[in-house]
PDB file of C-alpha atoms and ligand atoms in Angstrom:
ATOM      1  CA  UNK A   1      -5.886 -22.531  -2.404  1.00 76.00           C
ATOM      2  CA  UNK A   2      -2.806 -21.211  -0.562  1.00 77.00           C
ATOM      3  CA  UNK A   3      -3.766 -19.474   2.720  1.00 78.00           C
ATOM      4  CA  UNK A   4      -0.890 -16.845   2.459  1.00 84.00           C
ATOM      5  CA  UNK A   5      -1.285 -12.972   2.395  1.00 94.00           C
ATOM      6  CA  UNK A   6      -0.483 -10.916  -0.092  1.00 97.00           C
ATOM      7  CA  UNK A   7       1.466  -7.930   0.214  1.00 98.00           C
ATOM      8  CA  UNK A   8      -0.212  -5.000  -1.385  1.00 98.00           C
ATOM      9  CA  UNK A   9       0.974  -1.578  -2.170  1.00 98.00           C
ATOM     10  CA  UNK A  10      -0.765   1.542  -2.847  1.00 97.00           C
ATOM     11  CA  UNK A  11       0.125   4.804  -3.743  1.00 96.00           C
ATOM     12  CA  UNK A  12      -1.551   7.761  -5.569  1.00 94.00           C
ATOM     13  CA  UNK A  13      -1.267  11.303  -5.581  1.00 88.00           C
ATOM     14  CA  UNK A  14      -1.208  13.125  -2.625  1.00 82.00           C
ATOM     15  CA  UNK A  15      -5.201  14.369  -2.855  1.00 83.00           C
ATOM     16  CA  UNK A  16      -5.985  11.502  -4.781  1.00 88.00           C
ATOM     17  CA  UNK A  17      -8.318   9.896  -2.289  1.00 89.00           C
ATOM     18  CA  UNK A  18      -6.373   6.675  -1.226  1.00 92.00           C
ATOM     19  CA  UNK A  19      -6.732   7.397   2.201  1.00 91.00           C
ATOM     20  CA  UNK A  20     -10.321   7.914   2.200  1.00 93.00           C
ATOM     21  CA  UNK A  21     -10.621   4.596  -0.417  1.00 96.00           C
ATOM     22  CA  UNK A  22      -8.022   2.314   2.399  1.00 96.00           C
ATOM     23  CA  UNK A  23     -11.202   3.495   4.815  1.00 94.00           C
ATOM     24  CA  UNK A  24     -13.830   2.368   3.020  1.00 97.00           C
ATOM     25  CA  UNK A  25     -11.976  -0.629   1.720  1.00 98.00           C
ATOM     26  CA  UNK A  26     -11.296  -1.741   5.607  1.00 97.00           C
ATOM     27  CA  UNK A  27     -14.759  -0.811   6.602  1.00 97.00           C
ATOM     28  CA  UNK A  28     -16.350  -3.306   4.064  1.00 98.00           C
ATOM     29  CA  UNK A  29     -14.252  -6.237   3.693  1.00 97.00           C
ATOM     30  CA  UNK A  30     -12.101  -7.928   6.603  1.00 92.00           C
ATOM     31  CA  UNK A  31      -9.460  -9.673   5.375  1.00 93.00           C
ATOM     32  CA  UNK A  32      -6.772  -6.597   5.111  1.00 97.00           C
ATOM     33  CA  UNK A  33      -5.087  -5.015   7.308  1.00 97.00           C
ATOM     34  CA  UNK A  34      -3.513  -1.751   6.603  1.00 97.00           C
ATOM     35  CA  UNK A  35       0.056  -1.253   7.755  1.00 97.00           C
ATOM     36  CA  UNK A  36       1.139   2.003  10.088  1.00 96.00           C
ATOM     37  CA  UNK A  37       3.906   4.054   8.559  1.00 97.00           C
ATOM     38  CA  UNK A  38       6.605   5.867  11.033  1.00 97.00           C
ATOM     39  CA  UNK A  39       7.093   9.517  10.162  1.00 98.00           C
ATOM     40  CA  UNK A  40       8.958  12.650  11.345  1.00 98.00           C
ATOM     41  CA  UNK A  41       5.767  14.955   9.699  1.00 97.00           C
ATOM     42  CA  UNK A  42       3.855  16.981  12.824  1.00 96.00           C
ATOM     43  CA  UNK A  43       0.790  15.135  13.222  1.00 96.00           C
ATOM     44  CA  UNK A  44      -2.330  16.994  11.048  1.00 92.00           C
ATOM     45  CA  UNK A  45      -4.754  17.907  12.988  1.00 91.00           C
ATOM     46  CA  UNK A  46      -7.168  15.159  13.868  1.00 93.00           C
ATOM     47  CA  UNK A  47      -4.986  12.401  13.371  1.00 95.00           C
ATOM     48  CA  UNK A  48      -3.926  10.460  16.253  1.00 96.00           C
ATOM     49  CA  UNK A  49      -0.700   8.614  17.015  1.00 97.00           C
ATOM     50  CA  UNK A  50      -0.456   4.998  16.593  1.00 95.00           C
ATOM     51  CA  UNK A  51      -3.527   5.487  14.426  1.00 93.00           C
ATOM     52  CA  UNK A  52      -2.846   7.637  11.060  1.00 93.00           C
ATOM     53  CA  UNK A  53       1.034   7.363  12.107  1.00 96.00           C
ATOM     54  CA  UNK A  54       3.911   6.700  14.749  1.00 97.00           C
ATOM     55  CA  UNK A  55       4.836  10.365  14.946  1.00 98.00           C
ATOM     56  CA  UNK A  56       8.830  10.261  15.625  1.00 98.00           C
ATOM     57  CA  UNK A  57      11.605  12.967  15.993  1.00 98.00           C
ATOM     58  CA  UNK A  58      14.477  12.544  13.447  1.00 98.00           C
ATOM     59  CA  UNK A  59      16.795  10.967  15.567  1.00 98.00           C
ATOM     60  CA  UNK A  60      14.477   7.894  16.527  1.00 98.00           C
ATOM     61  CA  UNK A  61      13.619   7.489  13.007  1.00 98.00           C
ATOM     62  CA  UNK A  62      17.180   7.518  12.106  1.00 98.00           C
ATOM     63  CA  UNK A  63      17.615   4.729  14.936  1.00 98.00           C
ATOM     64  CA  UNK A  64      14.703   2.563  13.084  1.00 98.00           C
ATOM     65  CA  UNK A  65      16.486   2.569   9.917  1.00 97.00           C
ATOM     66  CA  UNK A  66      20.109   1.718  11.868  1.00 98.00           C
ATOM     67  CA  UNK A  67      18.071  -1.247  13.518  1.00 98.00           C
ATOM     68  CA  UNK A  68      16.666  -2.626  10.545  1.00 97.00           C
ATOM     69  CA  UNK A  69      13.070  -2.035  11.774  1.00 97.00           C
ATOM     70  CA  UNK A  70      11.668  -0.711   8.414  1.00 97.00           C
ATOM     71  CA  UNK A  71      10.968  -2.755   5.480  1.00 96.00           C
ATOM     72  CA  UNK A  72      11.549   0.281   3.593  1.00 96.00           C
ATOM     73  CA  UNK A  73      11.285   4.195   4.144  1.00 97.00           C
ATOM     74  CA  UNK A  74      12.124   7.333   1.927  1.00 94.00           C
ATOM     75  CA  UNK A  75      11.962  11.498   2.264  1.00 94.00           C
ATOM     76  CA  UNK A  76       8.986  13.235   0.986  1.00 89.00           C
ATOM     77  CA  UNK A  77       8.468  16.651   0.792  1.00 84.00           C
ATOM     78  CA  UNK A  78      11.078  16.852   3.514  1.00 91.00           C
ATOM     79  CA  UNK A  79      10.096  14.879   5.851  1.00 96.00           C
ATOM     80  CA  UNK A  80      10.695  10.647   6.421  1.00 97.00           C
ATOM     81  CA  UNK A  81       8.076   8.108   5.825  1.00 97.00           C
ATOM     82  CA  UNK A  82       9.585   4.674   6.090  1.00 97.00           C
ATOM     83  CA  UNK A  83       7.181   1.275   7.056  1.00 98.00           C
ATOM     84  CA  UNK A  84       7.734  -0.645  10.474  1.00 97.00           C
ATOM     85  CA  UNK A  85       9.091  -4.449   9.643  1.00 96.00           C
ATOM     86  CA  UNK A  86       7.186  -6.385  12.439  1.00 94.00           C
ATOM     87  CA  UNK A  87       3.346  -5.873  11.949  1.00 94.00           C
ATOM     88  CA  UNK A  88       3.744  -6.364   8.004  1.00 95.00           C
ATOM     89  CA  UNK A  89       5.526  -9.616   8.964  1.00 93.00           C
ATOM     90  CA  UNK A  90       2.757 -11.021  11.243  1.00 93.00           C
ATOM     91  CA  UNK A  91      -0.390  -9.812   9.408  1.00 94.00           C
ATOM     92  CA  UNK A  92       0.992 -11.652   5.848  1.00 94.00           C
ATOM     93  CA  UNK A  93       1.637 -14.434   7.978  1.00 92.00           C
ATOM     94  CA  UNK A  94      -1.560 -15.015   9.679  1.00 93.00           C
ATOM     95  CA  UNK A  95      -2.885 -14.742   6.051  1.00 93.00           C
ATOM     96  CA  UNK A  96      -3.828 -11.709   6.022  1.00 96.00           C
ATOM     97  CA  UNK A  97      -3.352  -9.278   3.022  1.00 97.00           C
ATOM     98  CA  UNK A  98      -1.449  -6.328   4.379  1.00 98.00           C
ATOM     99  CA  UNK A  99      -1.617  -2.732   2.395  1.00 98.00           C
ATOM    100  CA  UNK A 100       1.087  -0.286   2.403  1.00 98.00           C
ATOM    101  CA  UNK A 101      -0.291   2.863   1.395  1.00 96.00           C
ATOM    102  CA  UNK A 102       3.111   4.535   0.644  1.00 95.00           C
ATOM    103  CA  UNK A 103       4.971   6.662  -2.157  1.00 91.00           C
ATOM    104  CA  UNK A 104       6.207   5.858  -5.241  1.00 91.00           C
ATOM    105  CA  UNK A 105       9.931   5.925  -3.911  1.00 91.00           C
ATOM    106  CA  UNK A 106       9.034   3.136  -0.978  1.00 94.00           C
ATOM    107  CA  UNK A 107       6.821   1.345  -3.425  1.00 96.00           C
ATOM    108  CA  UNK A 108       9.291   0.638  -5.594  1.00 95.00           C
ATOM    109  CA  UNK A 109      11.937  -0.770  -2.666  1.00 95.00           C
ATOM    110  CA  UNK A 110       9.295  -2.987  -1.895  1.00 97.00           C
ATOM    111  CA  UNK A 111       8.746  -4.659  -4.882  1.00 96.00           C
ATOM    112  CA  UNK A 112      12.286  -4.847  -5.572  1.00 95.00           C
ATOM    113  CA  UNK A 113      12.664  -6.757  -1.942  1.00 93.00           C
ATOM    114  CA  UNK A 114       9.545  -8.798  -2.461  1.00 94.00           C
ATOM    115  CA  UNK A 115       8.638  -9.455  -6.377  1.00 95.00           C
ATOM    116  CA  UNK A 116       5.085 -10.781  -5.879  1.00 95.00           C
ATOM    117  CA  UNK A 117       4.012  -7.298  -3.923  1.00 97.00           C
ATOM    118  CA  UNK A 118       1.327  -5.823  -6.123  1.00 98.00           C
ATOM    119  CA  UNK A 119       1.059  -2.354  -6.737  1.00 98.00           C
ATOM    120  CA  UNK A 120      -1.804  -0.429  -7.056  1.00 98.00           C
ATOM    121  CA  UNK A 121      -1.944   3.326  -8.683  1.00 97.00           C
ATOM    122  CA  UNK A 122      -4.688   5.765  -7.584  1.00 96.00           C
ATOM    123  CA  UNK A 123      -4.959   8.659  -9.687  1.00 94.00           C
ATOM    124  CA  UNK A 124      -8.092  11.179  -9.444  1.00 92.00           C
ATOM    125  CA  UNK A 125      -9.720  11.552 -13.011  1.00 91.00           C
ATOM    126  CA  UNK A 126      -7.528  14.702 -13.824  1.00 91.00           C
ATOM    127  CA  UNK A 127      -5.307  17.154 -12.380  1.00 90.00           C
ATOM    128  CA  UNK A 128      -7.886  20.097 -11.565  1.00 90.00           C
ATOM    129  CA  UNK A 129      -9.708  17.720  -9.010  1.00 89.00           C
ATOM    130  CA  UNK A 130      -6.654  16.972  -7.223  1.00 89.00           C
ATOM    131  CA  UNK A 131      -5.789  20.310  -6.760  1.00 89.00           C
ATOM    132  CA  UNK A 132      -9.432  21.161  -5.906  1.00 90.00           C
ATOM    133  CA  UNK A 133      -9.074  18.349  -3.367  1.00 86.00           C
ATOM    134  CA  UNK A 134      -5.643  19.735  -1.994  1.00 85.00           C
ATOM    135  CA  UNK A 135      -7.032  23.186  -1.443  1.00 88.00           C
ATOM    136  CA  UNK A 136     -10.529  22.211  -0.350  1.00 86.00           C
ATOM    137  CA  UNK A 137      -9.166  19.674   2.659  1.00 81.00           C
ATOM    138  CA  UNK A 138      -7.686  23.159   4.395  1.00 81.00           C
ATOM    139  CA  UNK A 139      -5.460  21.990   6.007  1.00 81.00           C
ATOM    140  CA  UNK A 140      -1.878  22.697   4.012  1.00 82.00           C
ATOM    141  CA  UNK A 141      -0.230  26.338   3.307  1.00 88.00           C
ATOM    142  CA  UNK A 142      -0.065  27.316  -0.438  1.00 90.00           C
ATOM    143  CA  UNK A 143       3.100  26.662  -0.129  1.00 91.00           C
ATOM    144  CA  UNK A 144       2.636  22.945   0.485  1.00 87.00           C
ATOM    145  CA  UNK A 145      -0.175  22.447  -1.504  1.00 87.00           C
ATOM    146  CA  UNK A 146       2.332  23.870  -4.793  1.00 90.00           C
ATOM    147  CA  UNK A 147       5.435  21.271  -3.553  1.00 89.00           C
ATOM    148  CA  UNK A 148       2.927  18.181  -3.390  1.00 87.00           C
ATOM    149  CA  UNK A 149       1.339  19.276  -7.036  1.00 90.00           C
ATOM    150  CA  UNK A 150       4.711  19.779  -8.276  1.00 90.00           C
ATOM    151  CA  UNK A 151       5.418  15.883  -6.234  1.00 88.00           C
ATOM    152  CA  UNK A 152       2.528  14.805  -8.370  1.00 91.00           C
ATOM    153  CA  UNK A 153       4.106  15.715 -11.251  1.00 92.00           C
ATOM    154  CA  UNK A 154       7.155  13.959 -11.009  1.00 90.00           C
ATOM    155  CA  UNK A 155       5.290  10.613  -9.079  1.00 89.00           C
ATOM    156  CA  UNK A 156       3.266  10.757 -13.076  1.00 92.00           C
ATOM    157  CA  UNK A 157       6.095   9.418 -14.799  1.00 92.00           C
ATOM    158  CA  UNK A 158       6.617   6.446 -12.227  1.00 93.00           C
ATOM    159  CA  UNK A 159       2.951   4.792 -12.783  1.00 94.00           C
ATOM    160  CA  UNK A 160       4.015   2.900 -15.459  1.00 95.00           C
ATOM    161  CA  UNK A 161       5.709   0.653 -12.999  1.00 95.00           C
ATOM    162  CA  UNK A 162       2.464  -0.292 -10.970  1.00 97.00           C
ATOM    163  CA  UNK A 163       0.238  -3.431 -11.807  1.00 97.00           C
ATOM    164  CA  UNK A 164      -2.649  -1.672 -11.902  1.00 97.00           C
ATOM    165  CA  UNK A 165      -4.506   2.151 -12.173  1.00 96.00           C
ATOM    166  CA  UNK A 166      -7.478   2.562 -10.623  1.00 96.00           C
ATOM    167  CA  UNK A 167      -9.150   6.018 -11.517  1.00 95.00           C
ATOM    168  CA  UNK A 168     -10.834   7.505  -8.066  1.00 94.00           C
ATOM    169  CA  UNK A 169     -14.336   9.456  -9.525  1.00 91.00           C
ATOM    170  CA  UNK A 170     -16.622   7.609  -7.607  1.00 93.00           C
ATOM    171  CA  UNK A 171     -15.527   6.065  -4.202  1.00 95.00           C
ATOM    172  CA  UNK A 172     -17.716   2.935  -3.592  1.00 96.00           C
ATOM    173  CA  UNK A 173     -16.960   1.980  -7.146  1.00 96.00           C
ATOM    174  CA  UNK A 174     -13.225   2.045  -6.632  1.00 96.00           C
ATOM    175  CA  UNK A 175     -13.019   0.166  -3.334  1.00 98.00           C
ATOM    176  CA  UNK A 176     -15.478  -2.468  -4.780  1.00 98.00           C
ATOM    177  CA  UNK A 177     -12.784  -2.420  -7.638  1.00 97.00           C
ATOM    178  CA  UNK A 178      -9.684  -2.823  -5.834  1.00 98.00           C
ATOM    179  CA  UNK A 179     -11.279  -5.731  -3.695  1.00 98.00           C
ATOM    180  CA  UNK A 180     -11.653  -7.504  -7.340  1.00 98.00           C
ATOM    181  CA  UNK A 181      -8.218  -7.262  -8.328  1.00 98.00           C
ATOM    182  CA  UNK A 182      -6.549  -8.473  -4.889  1.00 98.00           C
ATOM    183  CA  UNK A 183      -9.219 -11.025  -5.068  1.00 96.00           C
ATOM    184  CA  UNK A 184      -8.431 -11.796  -8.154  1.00 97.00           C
ATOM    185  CA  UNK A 185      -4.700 -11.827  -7.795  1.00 96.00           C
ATOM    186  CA  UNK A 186      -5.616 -14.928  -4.965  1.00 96.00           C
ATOM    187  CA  UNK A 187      -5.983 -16.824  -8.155  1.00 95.00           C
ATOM    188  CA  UNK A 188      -3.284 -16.197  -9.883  1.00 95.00           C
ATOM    189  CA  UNK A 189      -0.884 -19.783 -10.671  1.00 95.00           C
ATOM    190  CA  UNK A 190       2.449 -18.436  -9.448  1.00 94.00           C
ATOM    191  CA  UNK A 191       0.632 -17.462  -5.493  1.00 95.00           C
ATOM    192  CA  UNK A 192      -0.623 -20.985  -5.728  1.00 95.00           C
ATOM    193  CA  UNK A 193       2.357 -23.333  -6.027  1.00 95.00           C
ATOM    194  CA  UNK A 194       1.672 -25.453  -2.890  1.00 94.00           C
ATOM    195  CA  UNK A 195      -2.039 -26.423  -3.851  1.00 95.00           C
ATOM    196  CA  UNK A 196      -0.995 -26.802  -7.505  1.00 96.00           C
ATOM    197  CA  UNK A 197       1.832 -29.330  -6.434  1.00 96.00           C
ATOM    198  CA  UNK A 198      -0.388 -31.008  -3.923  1.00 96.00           C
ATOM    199  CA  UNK A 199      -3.504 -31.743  -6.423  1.00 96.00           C
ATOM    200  CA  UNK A 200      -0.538 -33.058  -9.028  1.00 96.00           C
ATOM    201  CA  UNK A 201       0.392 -35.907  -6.169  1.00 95.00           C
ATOM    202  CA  UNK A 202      -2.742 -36.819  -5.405  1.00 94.00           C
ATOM    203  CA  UNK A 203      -3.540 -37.191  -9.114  1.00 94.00           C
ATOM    204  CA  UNK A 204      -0.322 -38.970  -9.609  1.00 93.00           C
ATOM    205  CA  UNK A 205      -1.427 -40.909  -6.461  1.00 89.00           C
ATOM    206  CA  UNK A 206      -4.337 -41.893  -8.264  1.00 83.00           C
ATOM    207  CA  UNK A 207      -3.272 -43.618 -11.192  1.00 80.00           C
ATOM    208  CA  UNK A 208      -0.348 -45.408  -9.521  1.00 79.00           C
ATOM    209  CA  UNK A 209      -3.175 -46.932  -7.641  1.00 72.00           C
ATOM    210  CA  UNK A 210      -5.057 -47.933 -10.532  1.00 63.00           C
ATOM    211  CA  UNK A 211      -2.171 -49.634 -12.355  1.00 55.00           C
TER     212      UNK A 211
HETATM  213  P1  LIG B   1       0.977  12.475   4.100  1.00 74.54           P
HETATM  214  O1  LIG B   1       1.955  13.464   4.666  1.00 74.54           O
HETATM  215  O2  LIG B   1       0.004  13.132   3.139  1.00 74.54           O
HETATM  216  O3  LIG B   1       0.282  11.676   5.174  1.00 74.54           O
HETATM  217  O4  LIG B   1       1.815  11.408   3.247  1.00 74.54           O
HETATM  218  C1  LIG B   1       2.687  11.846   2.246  1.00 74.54           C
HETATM  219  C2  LIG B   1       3.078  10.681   1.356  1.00 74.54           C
HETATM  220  O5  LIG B   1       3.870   9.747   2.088  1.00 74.54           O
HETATM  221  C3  LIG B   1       1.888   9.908   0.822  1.00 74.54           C
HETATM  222  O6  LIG B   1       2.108   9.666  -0.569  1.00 74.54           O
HETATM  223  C4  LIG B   1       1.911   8.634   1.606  1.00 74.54           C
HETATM  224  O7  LIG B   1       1.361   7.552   0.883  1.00 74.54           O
HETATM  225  C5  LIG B   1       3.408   8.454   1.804  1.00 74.54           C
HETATM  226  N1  LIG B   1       3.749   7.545   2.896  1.00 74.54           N
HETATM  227  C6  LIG B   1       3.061   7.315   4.043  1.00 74.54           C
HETATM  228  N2  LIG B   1       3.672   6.371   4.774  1.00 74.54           N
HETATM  229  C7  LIG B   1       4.766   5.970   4.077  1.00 74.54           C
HETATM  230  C8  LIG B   1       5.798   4.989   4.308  1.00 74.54           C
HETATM  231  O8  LIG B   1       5.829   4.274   5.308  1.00 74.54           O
HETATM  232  N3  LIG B   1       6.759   4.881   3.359  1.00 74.54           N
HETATM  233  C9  LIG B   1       6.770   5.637   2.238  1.00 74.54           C
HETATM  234  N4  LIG B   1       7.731   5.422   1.359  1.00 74.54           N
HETATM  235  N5  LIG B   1       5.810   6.542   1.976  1.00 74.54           N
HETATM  236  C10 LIG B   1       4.822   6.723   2.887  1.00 74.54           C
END
């Protein structure tokens, strides 16, 4: 089979649980690696730089974009998210399948840049737990907690555009899902042109031989 990476893309609802399912998804299988976005949001606490995030001002995230270092970024809830070009670059290269867990905004740039990038939709089972998740991890105002439900809102209408939904009720389940489909998606023809074309010689090899 073709030893290349695929390029993965996974967004969700803010509350939705990706974060917690990209954890448990690294911590049981090895072959992903999970991309670090740039941003110009104040680290939360407990996150850690070069970790959950490069934390940047505006201005050197406005250099970033000038210098062509992101593969794609966009503003959410007033603040820029955009993913560094390099690491994604390497990882897929080395074979390794690389997740972006990004917005809907981003998610869509990359697919439009790279067509085979499959996209992944986490939703929670319905809208009460995700606000019982936004106000139960403490650690956004009211106010912020009403912009990203009102963020959900809008992000609805774009799922239709994703490959796949994967419902987040219980999280083992789900990453043990998700691993299927990317698996899965190893198989498909079109990611598999170079062993398809080489088992067609060989065959072709064959029967010249026996003629
Ligand atoms: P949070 O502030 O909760 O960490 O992230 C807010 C939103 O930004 C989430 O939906 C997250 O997936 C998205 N996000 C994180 N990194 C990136 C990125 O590099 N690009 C884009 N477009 N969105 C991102």
């Amino acid at each position: 089979m073709d030893n290349k990476g695929i390029l993965i893309v996974v967004s969700g609802f803010s509350g939705s649980g990706k974060g917690t399912l990209m954890k448990v998804l690294l911590e049981k299988y090895n072959n992903y690696a999970l991309s670090i976005s740039a941003t110009t949001r104040k680290p939360r606490e407990g996150e850690v730089e070069g970790v959950h995030y490069f934390y940047k001002s505006v201005e050197e995230f406005e250099k970033m974009i000038a210098k062509d270092e992101l593969i794609e970024y966009a503003r959410y809830v007033n603040n820029y998210y955009g993913t560094p070009r390099n690491y994604v670059e390497s990882q897929l290269n080395a074979g390794k399948d690389v997740i972006l867990e990004i917005e809907i905004q981003g998610a869509l740039k990359v697919k439009n840049k790279y067509p085979e990038t499959l996209l992944l939709f986490v939703t929670p089972p319905d809208a009460g737990t995700l606000e019982r998740r936004l106000v139960g991890r403490g650690t956004e105002t009211p106010d912020v907690i009403k912009s990203r439900m009102l963020r959900a809102a809008e992000e609805a209408d774009g799922m239709d555009a994703y490959d796949y939904l994967i419902v987040n009720d219980d999280i083992e389940e789900c990453r043990d899902e998700v691993h299927r489909i990317i698996q899965s998606e190893h198989c498909r023809c079109s990611r598999n042109t170079e062993f398809m074309n080489q088992i067609k010689e060989e065959l072709r090899g064959n029967l010249k031989g026996e003629l």
